Amino acid sequence: MISYIMRMLILALICPGFAYAQPTSEALSTVKRLLEAVRTGEAITVVNLTHPKVHELAGGREKMLSLLTETFRSAKAAGHKLDKVVIGKPSALGRDGEQVFLFVPYIGVSSNKERSTTIEAFYLGISADSGQTWRFVDGSRMDQNNIKLFIPSYSGTPPLPRTKHTIEQN
């Protein structure tokens, strides 16, 4: 038994990524569900997978659900659709007190009859239970200052991924 414990301890020391494999895979699974809900316009799923601080900033959970439902309805009526999203490799985990967090970069392409928009951005994933459950914040407009609304002690590590918006007329 002592031999087994020693092997696990050595493995954890020489392979620090091993300890974080499950939280990162859970974060990726959750962000994929979030993106599918955005693609299909499932407002309740998007709200459920969004960080509670975003609910608060939107005026409450019910207000956010109402706004998002109307936004999805309007987008569909205008012929706006999410054409493609490619998820990149998540960052290393960061720690903020009891929370762990990471960045999941993505490239999204959406379009309507008049234009096509490409966005290079990221989701900030935050877990208050060591990576078992994740809630997300879209980082397309996030910077070194407003990230502190969600990660108060953010020091720049891991670094914020870059963001870029490109609009092309059809």
N, CA and C atoms as an extended XYZ file, in Angstrom:
510
Properties=species:S:1:pos:R:3:atomname:S:1:resname:S:1:resid:I:1 pbc="F F F"
N         0.815       -1.188        0.000 N   MET     1
C         0.000        0.000        0.000 CA  MET     1
C         0.862        1.256        0.000 C   MET     1
N         1.897        1.279        0.805 N   ILE     2
C         2.795        2.424        0.853 CA  ILE     2
C         3.464        2.602       -0.501 C   ILE     2
N         3.837        1.510       -1.156 N   SER     3
C         4.446        1.567       -2.482 CA  SER     3
C         3.497        2.225       -3.488 C   SER     3
N         2.224        1.877       -3.435 N   TYR     4
C         1.224        2.447       -4.341 CA  TYR     4
C         1.095        3.950       -4.104 C   TYR     4
N         1.014        4.367       -2.848 N   ILE     5
C         0.896        5.782       -2.508 CA  ILE     5
C         2.121        6.545       -2.996 C   ILE     5
N         3.310        5.958       -2.827 N   MET     6
C         4.540        6.616       -3.278 CA  MET     6
C         4.539        6.776       -4.798 C   MET     6
N         4.107        5.754       -5.527 N   ARG     7
C         4.051        5.844       -6.999 CA  ARG     7
C         3.091        6.942       -7.438 C   ARG     7
N         1.939        7.044       -6.792 N   MET     8
C         0.964        8.077       -7.155 CA  MET     8
C         1.505        9.467       -6.835 C   MET     8
N         2.181        9.610       -5.722 N   LEU     9
C         2.776       10.892       -5.341 CA  LEU     9
C         3.844       11.304       -6.347 C   LEU     9
N         4.711       10.375       -6.731 N   ILE    10
C         5.754       10.658       -7.718 CA  ILE    10
C         5.121       11.029       -9.057 C   ILE    10
N         4.098       10.295       -9.463 N   LEU    11
C         3.411       10.596      -10.722 CA  LEU    11
C         2.820       12.005      -10.686 C   LEU    11
N         2.209       12.382       -9.578 N   ALA    12
C         1.621       13.715       -9.460 CA  ALA    12
C         2.695       14.804       -9.503 C   ALA    12
N         3.876       14.522       -8.964 N   LEU    13
C         4.952       15.514       -8.963 CA  LEU    13
C         5.600       15.670      -10.326 C   LEU    13
N         5.778       14.571      -11.066 N   ILE    14
C         6.460       14.686      -12.355 CA  ILE    14
C         5.501       14.954      -13.505 C   ILE    14
N         4.210       14.749      -13.302 N   CYS    15
C         3.210       14.980      -14.358 CA  CYS    15
C         2.099       15.869      -13.820 C   CYS    15
N         2.373       17.159      -13.580 N   PRO    16
C         1.339       17.997      -12.990 CA  PRO    16
C         0.091       18.101      -13.854 C   PRO    16
N         0.201       17.940      -15.160 N   GLY    17
C        -0.966       17.985      -16.035 CA  GLY    17
C        -1.927       16.847      -15.763 C   GLY    17
N        -1.425       15.736      -15.248 N   PHE    18
C        -2.264       14.570      -14.955 CA  PHE    18
C        -3.371       14.938      -13.965 C   PHE    18
N        -3.030       15.736      -12.988 N   ALA    19
C        -4.003       16.108      -11.962 CA  ALA    19
C        -5.127       16.961      -12.531 C   ALA    19
N        -4.877       17.652      -13.646 N   TYR    20
C        -5.874       18.555      -14.208 CA  TYR    20
C        -6.571       18.003      -15.436 C   TYR    20
N        -6.278       16.788      -15.857 N   ALA    21
C        -6.862       16.247      -17.081 CA  ALA    21
C        -8.382       16.192      -16.989 C   ALA    21
N        -8.930       15.703      -15.896 N   GLN    22
C       -10.376       15.572      -15.776 CA  GLN    22
C       -11.062       16.933      -15.720 C   GLN    22
N       -10.603       17.905      -14.920 N   PRO    23
C       -11.280       19.205      -14.935 CA  PRO    23
C       -11.271       19.861      -16.320 C   PRO    23
N       -10.170       19.732      -17.049 N   THR    24
C       -10.088       20.336      -18.369 CA  THR    24
C       -11.035       19.642      -19.336 C   THR    24
N       -11.118       18.330      -19.294 N   SER    25
C       -12.030       17.635      -20.200 CA  SER    25
C       -13.484       17.949      -19.849 C   SER    25
N       -13.796       18.111      -18.581 N   GLU    26
C       -15.151       18.502      -18.177 CA  GLU    26
C       -15.464       19.914      -18.669 C   GLU    26
N       -14.490       20.817      -18.593 N   ALA    27
C       -14.684       22.185      -19.098 CA  ALA    27
C       -14.948       22.162      -20.601 C   ALA    27
N       -14.184       21.375      -21.345 N   LEU    28
C       -14.387       21.284      -22.796 CA  LEU    28
C       -15.761       20.707      -23.134 C   LEU    28
N       -16.163       19.692      -22.424 N   SER    29
C       -17.476       19.095      -22.650 CA  SER    29
C       -18.582       20.120      -22.407 C   SER    29
N       -18.446       20.898      -21.344 N   THR    30
C       -19.456       21.898      -21.007 CA  THR    30
C       -19.473       23.036      -22.020 C   THR    30
N       -18.308       23.492      -22.461 N   VAL    31
C       -18.286       24.593      -23.433 CA  VAL    31
C       -18.864       24.129      -24.771 C   VAL    31
N       -18.692       22.863      -25.117 N   LYS    32
C       -19.301       22.332      -26.343 CA  LYS    32
C       -20.828       22.341      -26.225 C   LYS    32
N       -21.352       21.997      -25.053 N   ARG    33
C       -22.808       22.060      -24.835 CA  ARG    33
C       -23.302       23.498      -24.935 C   ARG    33
N       -22.528       24.422      -24.387 N   LEU    34
C       -22.876       25.839      -24.456 CA  LEU    34
C       -22.928       26.318      -25.905 C   LEU    34
N       -21.921       25.986      -26.683 N   LEU    35
C       -21.881       26.407      -28.085 CA  LEU    35
C       -23.013       25.784      -28.901 C   LEU    35
N       -23.352       24.539      -28.632 N   GLU    36
C       -24.474       23.901      -29.326 CA  GLU    36
C       -25.778       24.606      -28.967 C   GLU    36
N       -25.922       25.002      -27.712 N   ALA    37
C       -27.123       25.729      -27.291 CA  ALA    37
C       -27.201       27.097      -27.969 C   ALA    37
N       -26.074       27.761      -28.137 N   VAL    38
C       -26.059       29.038      -28.859 CA  VAL    38
C       -26.459       28.798      -30.308 C   VAL    38
N       -25.887       27.766      -30.929 N   ARG    39
C       -26.179       27.465      -32.330 CA  ARG    39
C       -27.663       27.185      -32.551 C   ARG    39
N       -28.278       26.460      -31.622 N   THR    40
C       -29.681       26.074      -31.788 CA  THR    40
C       -30.661       27.044      -31.124 C   THR    40
N       -30.149       28.053      -30.447 N   GLY    41
C       -31.024       29.050      -29.836 CA  GLY    41
C       -31.710       28.595      -28.568 C   GLY    41
N       -31.109       27.685      -27.820 N   GLU    42
C       -31.677       27.199      -26.558 CA  GLU    42
C       -31.267       28.129      -25.418 C   GLU    42
N       -32.040       29.184      -25.228 N   ALA    43
C       -31.692       30.219      -24.259 CA  ALA    43
C       -31.535       29.676      -22.837 C   ALA    43
N       -32.410       28.776      -22.413 N   ILE    44
C       -32.343       28.274      -21.035 CA  ILE    44
C       -31.032       27.527      -20.784 C   ILE    44
N       -30.555       26.763      -21.767 N   THR    45
C       -29.282       26.045      -21.595 CA  THR    45
C       -28.125       27.043      -21.524 C   THR    45
N       -28.171       28.062      -22.368 N   VAL    46
C       -27.112       29.086      -22.340 CA  VAL    46
C       -27.081       29.751      -20.968 C   VAL    46
N       -28.241       30.122      -20.453 N   VAL    47
C       -28.300       30.759      -19.129 CA  VAL    47
C       -27.779       29.807      -18.059 C   VAL    47
N       -28.161       28.534      -18.130 N   ASN    48
C       -27.709       27.559      -17.127 CA  ASN    48
C       -26.195       27.366      -17.128 C   ASN    48
N       -25.554       27.542      -18.277 N   LEU    49
C       -24.107       27.315      -18.377 CA  LEU    49
C       -23.295       28.607      -18.296 C   LEU    49
N       -23.991       29.719      -18.062 N   THR    50
C       -23.331       31.012      -17.939 CA  THR    50
C       -23.060       31.318      -16.467 C   THR    50
N       -21.940       31.963      -16.211 N   HIS    51
C       -21.552       32.296      -14.839 CA  HIS    51
C       -22.601       33.198      -14.172 C   HIS    51
N       -22.941       32.952      -12.905 N   PRO    52
C       -23.960       33.742      -12.207 CA  PRO    52
C       -23.676       35.254      -12.168 C   PRO    52
N       -22.439       35.648      -12.220 N   LYS    53
C       -22.113       37.081      -12.226 CA  LYS    53
C       -22.678       37.744      -13.484 C   LYS    53
N       -22.713       37.003      -14.611 N   VAL    54
C       -23.297       37.534      -15.844 CA  VAL    54
C       -24.806       37.719      -15.645 C   VAL    54
N       -25.458       36.779      -14.967 N   HIS    55
C       -26.886       36.918      -14.660 CA  HIS    55
C       -27.105       38.223      -13.899 C   HIS    55
N       -26.281       38.425      -12.880 N   GLU    56
C       -26.384       39.621      -12.042 CA  GLU    56
C       -26.212       40.890      -12.886 C   GLU    56
N       -25.209       40.905      -13.747 N   LEU    57
C       -24.943       42.079      -14.582 CA  LEU    57
C       -26.066       42.337      -15.586 C   LEU    57
N       -26.802       41.285      -15.967 N   ALA    58
C       -27.911       41.417      -16.916 CA  ALA    58
C       -29.220       41.814      -16.234 C   ALA    58
N       -29.200       41.935      -14.909 N   GLY    59
C       -30.416       42.302      -14.192 CA  GLY    59
C       -31.127       41.131      -13.547 C   GLY    59
N       -30.452       40.006      -13.472 N   GLY    60
C       -31.027       38.810      -12.855 CA  GLY    60
C       -31.176       37.693      -13.868 C   GLY    60
N       -31.295       36.499      -13.356 N   ARG    61
C       -31.377       35.302      -14.197 CA  ARG    61
C       -32.584       35.345      -15.148 C   ARG    61
N       -33.752       35.704      -14.630 N   GLU    62
C       -34.963       35.747      -15.463 CA  GLU    62
C       -34.861       36.832      -16.533 C   GLU    62
N       -34.301       37.969      -16.181 N   LYS    63
C       -34.116       39.052      -17.156 CA  LYS    63
C       -33.162       38.602      -18.259 C   LYS    63
N       -32.078       37.925      -17.877 N   MET    64
C       -31.133       37.425      -18.870 CA  MET    64
C       -31.810       36.416      -19.795 C   MET    64
N       -32.600       35.521      -19.233 N   LEU    65
C       -33.312       34.532      -20.044 CA  LEU    65
C       -34.252       35.219      -21.036 C   LEU    65
N       -34.973       36.217      -20.581 N   SER    66
C       -35.886       36.954      -21.446 CA  SER    66
C       -35.135       37.671      -22.569 C   SER    66
N       -34.047       38.357      -22.227 N   LEU    67
C       -33.242       39.066      -23.232 CA  LEU    67
C       -32.643       38.104      -24.254 C   LEU    67
N       -32.142       36.995      -23.779 N   LEU    68
C       -31.510       36.022      -24.666 CA  LEU    68
C       -32.538       35.349      -25.581 C   LEU    68
N       -33.698       35.042      -25.042 N   THR    69
C       -34.763       34.451      -25.851 CA  THR    69
C       -35.141       35.400      -26.983 C   THR    69
N       -35.296       36.673      -26.668 N   GLU    70
C       -35.639       37.670      -27.682 CA  GLU    70
C       -34.501       37.851      -28.682 C   GLU    70
N       -33.258       37.833      -28.220 N   THR    71
C       -32.108       37.967      -29.114 CA  THR    71
C       -32.058       36.803      -30.102 C   THR    71
N       -32.254       35.588      -29.629 N   PHE    72
C       -32.256       34.426      -30.521 CA  PHE    72
C       -33.413       34.503      -31.529 C   PHE    72
N       -34.591       34.931      -31.066 N   ARG    73
C       -35.736       35.056      -31.951 CA  ARG    73
C       -35.468       36.096      -33.044 C   ARG    73
N       -34.950       37.236      -32.660 N   SER    74
C       -34.641       38.309      -33.621 CA  SER    74
C       -33.575       37.877      -34.618 C   SER    74
N       -32.541       37.206      -34.129 N   ALA    75
C       -31.457       36.752      -35.010 CA  ALA    75
C       -31.987       35.771      -36.042 C   ALA    75
N       -32.823       34.855      -35.600 N   LYS    76
C       -33.391       33.866      -36.523 CA  LYS    76
C       -34.271       34.556      -37.563 C   LYS    76
N       -35.095       35.485      -37.126 N   ALA    77
C       -35.976       36.214      -38.045 CA  ALA    77
C       -35.178       37.013      -39.077 C   ALA    77
N       -34.000       37.497      -38.691 N   ALA    78
C       -33.150       38.278      -39.599 CA  ALA    78
C       -32.278       37.381      -40.481 C   ALA    78
N       -32.381       36.068      -40.312 N   GLY    79
C       -31.589       35.147      -41.123 CA  GLY    79
C       -30.151       35.004      -40.663 C   GLY    79
N       -29.897       35.389      -39.426 N   HIS    80
C       -28.542       35.289      -38.878 CA  HIS    80
C       -28.315       33.872      -38.366 C   HIS    80
N       -27.181       33.273      -38.731 N   LYS    81
C       -26.895       31.917      -38.263 CA  LYS    81
C       -25.422       31.761      -37.909 C   LYS    81
N       -25.179       30.845      -37.003 N   LEU    82
C       -23.817       30.486      -36.610 CA  LEU    82
C       -23.372       29.385      -37.555 C   LEU    82
N       -22.425       29.706      -38.438 N   ASP    83
C       -21.994       28.760      -39.463 CA  ASP    83
C       -21.011       27.722      -38.949 C   ASP    83
N       -20.075       28.178      -38.107 N   LYS    84
C       -19.008       27.263      -37.682 CA  LYS    84
C       -18.329       27.814      -36.440 C   LYS    84
N       -17.938       26.913      -35.549 N   VAL    85
C       -17.122       27.283      -34.389 CA  VAL    85
C       -16.041       26.227      -34.243 C   VAL    85
N       -14.812       26.684      -34.127 N   VAL    86
C       -13.674       25.793      -33.893 CA  VAL    86
C       -13.120       26.130      -32.514 C   VAL    86
N       -13.069       25.132      -31.658 N   ILE    87
C       -12.565       25.312      -30.297 CA  ILE    87
C       -11.075       25.003      -30.279 C   ILE    87
N       -10.307       25.876      -29.644 N   GLY    88
C        -8.868       25.678      -29.529 CA  GLY    88
C        -8.496       24.949      -28.251 C   GLY    88
N        -7.218       24.844      -28.040 N   LYS    89
C        -6.685       24.162      -26.854 CA  LYS    89
C        -6.854       25.049      -25.619 C   LYS    89
N        -7.454       24.507      -24.552 N   PRO    90
C        -7.627       25.295      -23.328 CA  PRO    90
C        -6.292       25.688      -22.712 C   PRO    90
N        -6.313       26.786      -22.003 N   SER    91
C        -5.119       27.237      -21.284 CA  SER    91
C        -4.868       26.322      -20.093 C   SER    91
N        -3.755       26.573      -19.441 N   ALA    92
C        -3.498       25.926      -18.156 CA  ALA    92
C        -4.532       26.445      -17.156 C   ALA    92
N        -4.761       25.705      -16.095 N   LEU    93
C        -5.678       26.166      -15.060 CA  LEU    93
C        -5.035       27.272      -14.245 C   LEU    93
N        -5.838       28.253      -13.895 N   GLY    94
C        -5.423       29.281      -12.958 CA  GLY    94
C        -6.205       29.084      -11.676 C   GLY    94
N        -5.802       29.766      -10.630 N   ARG    95
C        -6.486       29.626       -9.348 CA  ARG    95
C        -6.758       31.011       -8.784 C   ARG    95
N        -7.979       31.168       -8.262 N   ASP    96
C        -8.392       32.412       -7.614 CA  ASP    96
C        -9.118       32.017       -6.338 C   ASP    96
N        -8.376       31.943       -5.248 N   GLY    97
C        -8.974       31.471       -4.001 CA  GLY    97
C        -9.458       30.047       -4.171 C   GLY    97
N       -10.743       29.821       -3.942 N   GLU    98
C       -11.333       28.484       -4.068 CA  GLU    98
C       -11.676       28.127       -5.516 C   GLU    98
N       -11.692       29.118       -6.400 N   GLN    99
C       -12.055       28.880       -7.793 CA  GLN    99
C       -10.856       28.443       -8.627 C   GLN    99
N       -11.118       27.620       -9.632 N   VAL   100
C       -10.138       27.393      -10.691 CA  VAL   100
C       -10.749       27.969      -11.960 C   VAL   100
N        -9.884       28.382      -12.884 N   PHE   101
C       -10.386       28.955      -14.120 CA  PHE   101
C        -9.449       28.610      -15.259 C   PHE   101
N        -9.967       28.739      -16.465 N   LEU   102
C        -9.166       28.533      -17.674 CA  LEU   102
C        -9.789       29.315      -18.814 C   LEU   102
N        -9.049       29.421      -19.896 N   PHE   103
C        -9.525       30.076      -21.101 CA  PHE   103
C        -9.650       29.036      -22.200 C   PHE   103
N       -10.764       29.057      -22.902 N   VAL   104
C       -10.980       28.155      -24.031 CA  VAL   104
C       -11.118       29.038      -25.282 C   VAL   104
N       -10.062       29.109      -26.098 N   PRO   105
C       -10.142       29.943      -27.298 CA  PRO   105
C       -11.069       29.327      -28.344 C   PRO   105
N       -11.638       30.182      -29.172 N   TYR   106
C       -12.480       29.698      -30.258 CA  TYR   106
C       -12.423       30.671      -31.435 C   TYR   106
N       -12.762       30.151      -32.596 N   ILE   107
C       -12.981       30.969      -33.782 CA  ILE   107
C       -14.395       30.661      -34.238 C   ILE   107
N       -15.224       31.684      -34.334 N   GLY   108
C       -16.612       31.508      -34.742 CA  GLY   108
C       -16.909       32.290      -36.006 C   GLY   108
N       -17.667       31.678      -36.900 N   VAL   109
C       -18.083       32.340      -38.136 CA  VAL   109
C       -19.603       32.349      -38.160 C   VAL   109
N       -20.177       33.527      -38.315 N   SER   110
C       -21.629       33.659      -38.418 CA  SER   110
C       -21.946       34.523      -39.628 C   SER   110
N       -23.191       34.408      -40.104 N   SER   111
C       -23.538       35.166      -41.302 CA  SER   111
C       -25.019       35.458      -41.369 C   SER   111
N       -25.336       36.416      -42.218 N   ASN   112
C       -26.702       36.680      -42.656 CA  ASN   112
C       -26.603       37.055      -44.132 C   ASN   112
N       -27.676       37.564      -44.719 N   LYS   113
C       -27.652       37.860      -46.160 CA  LYS   113
C       -26.643       38.936      -46.534 C   LYS   113
N       -26.385       39.870      -45.629 N   GLU   114
C       -25.527       41.006      -45.947 CA  GLU   114
C       -24.060       40.833      -45.600 C   GLU   114
N       -23.762       40.058      -44.598 N   ARG   115
C       -22.363       39.996      -44.162 CA  ARG   115
C       -22.025       38.689      -43.463 C   ARG   115
N       -20.723       38.489      -43.361 N   SER   116
C       -20.173       37.348      -42.640 CA  SER   116
C       -19.243       37.920      -41.569 C   SER   116
N       -19.334       37.394      -40.366 N   THR   117
C       -18.518       37.875      -39.262 CA  THR   117
C       -17.672       36.732      -38.726 C   THR   117
N       -16.387       36.993      -38.575 N   THR   118
C       -15.487       36.025      -37.959 CA  THR   118
C       -14.996       36.634      -36.654 C   THR   118
N       -15.098       35.857      -35.599 N   ILE   119
C       -14.626       36.327      -34.302 CA  ILE   119
C       -13.628       35.330      -33.752 C   ILE   119
N       -12.501       35.845      -33.354 N   GLU   120
C       -11.475       35.072      -32.655 CA  GLU   120
C       -11.550       35.541      -31.218 C   GLU   120
N       -11.941       34.662      -30.316 N   ALA   121
C       -12.118       35.071      -28.926 CA  ALA   121
C       -11.900       33.872      -28.006 C   ALA   121
N       -12.500       33.926      -26.834 N   PHE   122
C       -12.346       32.834      -25.868 CA  PHE   122
C       -13.506       32.862      -24.897 C   PHE   122
N       -13.707       31.744      -24.250 N   TYR   123
C       -14.598       31.662      -23.107 CA  TYR   123
C       -13.733       31.561      -21.867 C   TYR   123
N       -14.104       32.298      -20.844 N   LEU   124
C       -13.498       32.164      -19.523 CA  LEU   124
C       -14.352       31.144      -18.786 C   LEU   124
N       -13.754       30.013      -18.427 N   GLY   125
C       -14.443       28.984      -17.661 CA  GLY   125
C       -14.056       29.094      -16.202 C   GLY   125
N       -15.050       29.047      -15.322 N   ILE   126
C       -14.801       29.184      -13.885 CA  ILE   126
C       -15.490       28.031      -13.164 C   ILE   126
N       -14.760       27.403      -12.257 N   SER   127
C       -15.313       26.313      -11.462 CA  SER   127
C       -15.066       26.585       -9.985 C   SER   127
N       -16.120       26.476       -9.197 N   ALA   128
C       -16.001       26.662       -7.749 CA  ALA   128
C       -15.851       25.336       -7.013 C   ALA   128
N       -15.840       24.211       -7.774 N   ASP   129
C       -15.758       22.893       -7.129 CA  ASP   129
C       -14.638       22.035       -7.741 C   ASP   129
N       -13.482       22.638       -7.907 N   SER   130
C       -12.277       21.956       -8.404 CA  SER   130
C       -12.452       21.332       -9.783 C   SER   130
N       -13.284       21.925      -10.616 N   GLY   131
C       -13.408       21.464      -11.992 CA  GLY   131
C       -14.487       20.439      -12.256 C   GLY   131
N       -15.333       20.173      -11.272 N   GLN   132
C       -16.427       19.224      -11.516 CA  GLN   132
C       -17.535       19.864      -12.346 C   GLN   132
N       -17.854       21.131      -12.060 N   THR   133
C       -18.842       21.869      -12.854 CA  THR   133
C       -18.228       23.206      -13.275 C   THR   133
N       -18.602       23.638      -14.471 N   TRP   134
C       -18.043       24.862      -15.048 CA  TRP   134
C       -19.160       25.788      -15.489 C   TRP   134
N       -18.925       27.077      -15.324 N   ARG   135
C       -19.795       28.117      -15.862 CA  ARG   135
C       -18.897       29.058      -16.655 C   ARG   135
N       -19.472       29.638      -17.709 N   PHE   136
C       -18.647       30.375      -18.669 CA  PHE   136
C       -19.074       31.820      -18.858 C   PHE   136
N       -18.093       32.601      -19.310 N   VAL   137
C       -18.282       33.998      -19.674 CA  VAL   137
C       -17.625       34.175      -21.031 C   VAL   137
N       -18.355       34.767      -21.984 N   ASP   138
C       -17.749       35.051      -23.286 CA  ASP   138
C       -16.699       36.140      -23.093 C   ASP   138
N       -15.491       35.877      -23.584 N   GLY   139
C       -14.387       36.815      -23.398 CA  GLY   139
C       -14.119       37.709      -24.589 C   GLY   139
N       -15.050       37.783      -25.522 N   SER   140
C       -14.794       38.555      -26.745 CA  SER   140
C       -14.560       40.033      -26.477 C   SER   140
N       -15.020       40.535      -25.350 N   ARG   141
C       -14.810       41.946      -24.999 CA  ARG   141
C       -14.080       42.088      -23.652 C   ARG   141
N       -13.427       41.018      -23.244 N   MET   142
C       -12.757       41.015      -21.947 CA  MET   142
C       -11.351       41.570      -22.063 C   MET   142
N       -10.927       42.279      -21.014 N   ASP   143
C        -9.564       42.800      -20.961 CA  ASP   143
C        -9.009       42.628      -19.544 C   ASP   143
N        -7.804       43.136      -19.327 N   GLN   144
C        -7.122       42.978      -18.035 CA  GLN   144
C        -7.907       43.599      -16.881 C   GLN   144
N        -8.767       44.567      -17.169 N   ASN   145
C        -9.534       45.212      -16.102 CA  ASN   145
C       -10.846       44.503      -15.811 C   ASN   145
N       -11.667       44.262      -16.842 N   ASN   146
C       -12.983       43.706      -16.536 CA  ASN   146
C       -12.967       42.208      -16.225 C   ASN   146
N       -11.867       41.518      -16.474 N   ILE   147
C       -11.785       40.118      -16.042 CA  ILE   147
C       -11.866       40.029      -14.515 C   ILE   147
N       -11.480       41.110      -13.838 N   LYS   148
C       -11.473       41.098      -12.373 CA  LYS   148
C       -12.878       41.077      -11.774 C   LYS   148
N       -13.893       41.317      -12.598 N   LEU   149
C       -15.272       41.127      -12.130 CA  LEU   149
C       -15.523       39.658      -11.791 C   LEU   149
N       -14.808       38.778      -12.492 N   PHE   150
C       -14.999       37.337      -12.344 CA  PHE   150
C       -13.849       36.662      -11.600 C   PHE   150
N       -12.640       37.137      -11.841 N   ILE   151
C       -11.433       36.590      -11.210 CA  ILE   151
C       -10.729       37.757      -10.502 C   ILE   151
N       -11.147       38.098       -9.283 N   PRO   152
C       -10.625       39.300       -8.616 CA  PRO   152
C        -9.105       39.363       -8.474 C   PRO   152
N        -8.454       38.237       -8.285 N   SER   153
C        -7.000       38.275       -8.088 CA  SER   153
C        -6.228       37.988       -9.371 C   SER   153
N        -6.872       38.112      -10.539 N   TYR   154
C        -6.205       37.772      -11.796 CA  TYR   154
C        -4.929       38.582      -11.957 C   TYR   154
N        -3.824       37.851      -12.194 N   SER   155
C        -2.505       38.472      -12.278 CA  SER   155
C        -1.913       38.456      -13.687 C   SER   155
N        -2.658       37.929      -14.639 N   GLY   156
C        -2.131       37.812      -15.998 CA  GLY   156
C        -1.684       36.409      -16.333 C   GLY   156
N        -1.824       35.477      -15.392 N   THR   157
C        -1.434       34.091      -15.622 CA  THR   157
C        -2.629       33.186      -15.356 C   THR   157
N        -2.978       32.345      -16.290 N   PRO   158
C        -2.491       32.292      -17.670 CA  PRO   158
C        -2.907       33.555      -18.428 C   PRO   158
N        -2.160       33.905      -19.479 N   PRO   159
C        -2.463       35.153      -20.189 CA  PRO   159
C        -3.794       35.086      -20.942 C   PRO   159
N        -4.443       36.252      -21.041 N   LEU   160
C        -5.685       36.333      -21.821 CA  LEU   160
C        -5.385       36.023      -23.281 C   LEU   160
N        -6.180       35.174      -23.905 N   PRO   161
C        -6.002       34.951      -25.343 CA  PRO   161
C        -6.374       36.217      -26.121 C   PRO   161
N        -5.879       36.326      -27.329 N   ARG   162
C        -6.183       37.509      -28.134 CA  ARG   162
C        -7.609       37.424      -28.673 C   ARG   162
N        -8.166       38.558      -28.995 N   THR   163
C        -9.488       38.617      -29.606 CA  THR   163
C        -9.395       39.456      -30.877 C   THR   163
N       -10.236       39.115      -31.851 N   LYS   164
C       -10.235       39.828      -33.119 CA  LYS   164
C       -11.603       39.639      -33.777 C   LYS   164
N       -12.170       40.724      -34.311 N   HIS   165
C       -13.448       40.687      -35.005 CA  HIS   165
C       -13.224       41.118      -36.456 C   HIS   165
N       -13.736       40.358      -37.400 N   THR   166
C       -13.630       40.693      -38.813 CA  THR   166
C       -15.020       40.609      -39.435 C   THR   166
N       -15.423       41.674      -40.134 N   ILE   167
C       -16.721       41.694      -40.814 CA  ILE   167
C       -16.468       41.846      -42.313 C   ILE   167
N       -17.103       40.964      -43.083 N   GLU   168
C       -16.997       41.012      -44.541 CA  GLU   168
C       -18.387       41.170      -45.128 C   GLU   168
N       -18.550       42.090      -46.069 N   GLN   169
C       -19.822       42.270      -46.751 CA  GLN   169
C       -19.983       41.177      -47.797 C   GLN   169
N       -21.185       40.629      -47.937 N   ASN   170
C       -21.450       39.592      -48.949 CA  ASN   170
C       -21.758       40.230      -50.288 C   ASN   170
